[in-house]
Amino acid sequence: MNALAKKIIDAHGGLETWKTFSTLRAHLSQGGALWGLKGHGGKLDETNVTVGLGEEWASHAPFGPEGKSSRFEPGRVTLKDSSGKVLEDLSDPRSSFAGHKLETAWSEPQLAYFAGIAMWTYFNIPFLLAKPGVVSEEAGDWQEKGETWHRLKVTFPHAVATHSAVQTLYVDEAGLLKRHDYDVEIAGNTPGAHYIGGYVEVQGIRFPTERRIYPRQPDGSSLAEPLVVSIDISDIELR
């Protein structure tokens, strides 16, 4: 692990503290254009998410107004009703997105897969930088909003289900995340610029509570609109 990756991990609470926890639960208030574009406007506006820390899985509940719940793992997505009965079960979910473009509608299991990889990635970064097989390298400085941010290029192994194999983190002088770039492979490789802020400290770990995602241009700049996804996070609890 390089020096910048270590600085980022330390700024967010340190690896040793992180390793004392195995799950995270939080409330999400979400918006943006993506949900309606994919045919699921309003379904996950207010929900709770639980994610594994290290082990890759995530669950959203409620998953829609009927009180369903979802369970995402890289190789399977399951939807259950409020009594726990399995309603849908999708194996090898990543392959179901073959040929998709940004405007291609998603099934509910596909929505659960996207929401699962997203929230698992967001909550586990930056500690994923220490995961075996994850490679990071410094990628130079970036000027934005009158600040200088340091960039870290991150390459994930195939076994990690996330937006794209290569992603870029931007951090300030203190090592806190300011921006996170990736291409959403399951939505036609759509490029996103994900802005991060509103830090709070929970049980010794620092978490951002405000996330805003906008389209990213080929030169690395972002567009001011449309707002693709907004996520406001509250009631974070580590176990």
mmCIF file of C-alpha atoms in Angstrom, residues 30 34-35 94 102 106 114-115 117-123 125 128 152-156 161-170 177-196 210-218 220-222 227-231:
data_model
loop_
_atom_site.group_PDB
_atom_site.id
_atom_site.type_symbol
_atom_site.label_atom_id
_atom_site.label_comp_id
_atom_site.label_asym_id
_atom_site.label_seq_id
_atom_site.Cartn_x
_atom_site.Cartn_y
_atom_site.Cartn_z
ATOM 1 C CA GLN A 30 -31.971 9.415 -2.139
ATOM 2 C CA LEU A 34 -31.152 7.895 -12.455
ATOM 3 C CA TRP A 35 -33.917 6.145 -10.529
ATOM 4 C CA ARG A 94 -23.704 -8.948 -13.615
ATOM 5 C CA LEU A 102 -27.724 4.459 -19.808
ATOM 6 C CA TRP A 106 -33.714 -2.267 -14.933
ATOM 7 C CA PHE A 114 -26.766 -1.641 -8.557
ATOM 8 C CA ALA A 115 -27.783 -0.301 -5.158
ATOM 9 C CA ILE A 117 -22.532 -2.622 -5.301
ATOM 10 C CA ALA A 118 -22.823 1.137 -4.908
ATOM 11 C CA MET A 119 -23.433 1.285 -1.173
ATOM 12 C CA TRP A 120 -20.991 -1.524 -0.383
ATOM 13 C CA THR A 121 -18.289 0.306 -2.345
ATOM 14 C CA TYR A 122 -19.038 3.714 -0.845
ATOM 15 C CA PHE A 123 -19.056 2.562 2.766
ATOM 16 C CA ILE A 125 -13.837 2.958 0.720
ATOM 17 C CA LEU A 128 -10.785 -1.285 0.485
ATOM 18 C CA LEU A 152 -5.254 8.026 -6.356
ATOM 19 C CA LYS A 153 -5.913 5.567 -9.196
ATOM 20 C CA VAL A 154 -7.447 2.354 -7.852
ATOM 21 C CA THR A 155 -7.676 -0.936 -9.756
ATOM 22 C CA PHE A 156 -9.999 -3.608 -8.373
ATOM 23 C CA ALA A 161 -18.204 -6.351 -7.763
ATOM 24 C CA THR A 162 -18.151 -2.572 -8.151
ATOM 25 C CA HIS A 163 -18.912 0.123 -10.730
ATOM 26 C CA SER A 164 -15.747 -0.335 -12.781
ATOM 27 C CA ALA A 165 -12.376 -2.029 -12.486
ATOM 28 C CA VAL A 166 -10.509 1.299 -12.496
ATOM 29 C CA GLN A 167 -11.640 4.208 -10.311
ATOM 30 C CA THR A 168 -10.075 7.453 -9.087
ATOM 31 C CA LEU A 169 -10.213 8.955 -5.615
ATOM 32 C CA TYR A 170 -9.588 12.658 -4.962
ATOM 33 C CA LEU A 177 -12.339 12.152 0.221
ATOM 34 C CA LYS A 178 -13.643 14.988 -1.938
ATOM 35 C CA ARG A 179 -14.538 13.189 -5.164
ATOM 36 C CA HIS A 180 -14.718 9.642 -6.553
ATOM 37 C CA ASP A 181 -14.721 8.932 -10.317
ATOM 38 C CA TYR A 182 -15.813 5.734 -12.038
ATOM 39 C CA ASP A 183 -17.612 4.460 -15.132
ATOM 40 C CA VAL A 184 -20.867 2.620 -14.460
ATOM 41 C CA GLU A 185 -20.183 -0.481 -16.533
ATOM 42 C CA ILE A 186 -23.683 -1.907 -16.067
ATOM 43 C CA ALA A 187 -25.187 1.291 -17.526
ATOM 44 C CA GLY A 188 -23.216 1.520 -20.766
ATOM 45 C CA ASN A 189 -19.960 2.621 -19.075
ATOM 46 C CA THR A 190 -21.543 5.953 -18.156
ATOM 47 C CA PRO A 191 -18.845 8.193 -16.611
ATOM 48 C CA GLY A 192 -19.651 9.721 -13.222
ATOM 49 C CA ALA A 193 -18.072 12.352 -10.957
ATOM 50 C CA HIS A 194 -19.166 11.632 -7.397
ATOM 51 C CA TYR A 195 -18.728 14.497 -4.906
ATOM 52 C CA ILE A 196 -18.363 13.740 -1.209
ATOM 53 C CA GLU A 210 -23.551 13.889 1.549
ATOM 54 C CA ARG A 211 -22.981 12.346 -1.868
ATOM 55 C CA ARG A 212 -23.820 13.967 -5.217
ATOM 56 C CA ILE A 213 -23.115 12.354 -8.578
ATOM 57 C CA TYR A 214 -22.928 14.248 -11.883
ATOM 58 C CA PRO A 215 -21.905 13.384 -15.452
ATOM 59 C CA ARG A 216 -18.149 13.453 -16.104
ATOM 60 C CA GLN A 217 -16.638 14.931 -19.261
ATOM 61 C CA PRO A 218 -13.728 13.372 -21.220
ATOM 62 C CA GLY A 220 -12.257 15.017 -16.250
ATOM 63 C CA SER A 221 -14.468 18.001 -15.519
ATOM 64 C CA SER A 222 -18.048 17.473 -14.369
ATOM 65 C CA LEU A 227 -27.947 15.563 -10.839
ATOM 66 C CA VAL A 228 -27.691 11.834 -11.523
ATOM 67 C CA VAL A 229 -27.909 10.562 -7.937
ATOM 68 C CA SER A 230 -28.088 12.232 -4.529
ATOM 69 C CA ILE A 231 -27.568 10.329 -1.294
#
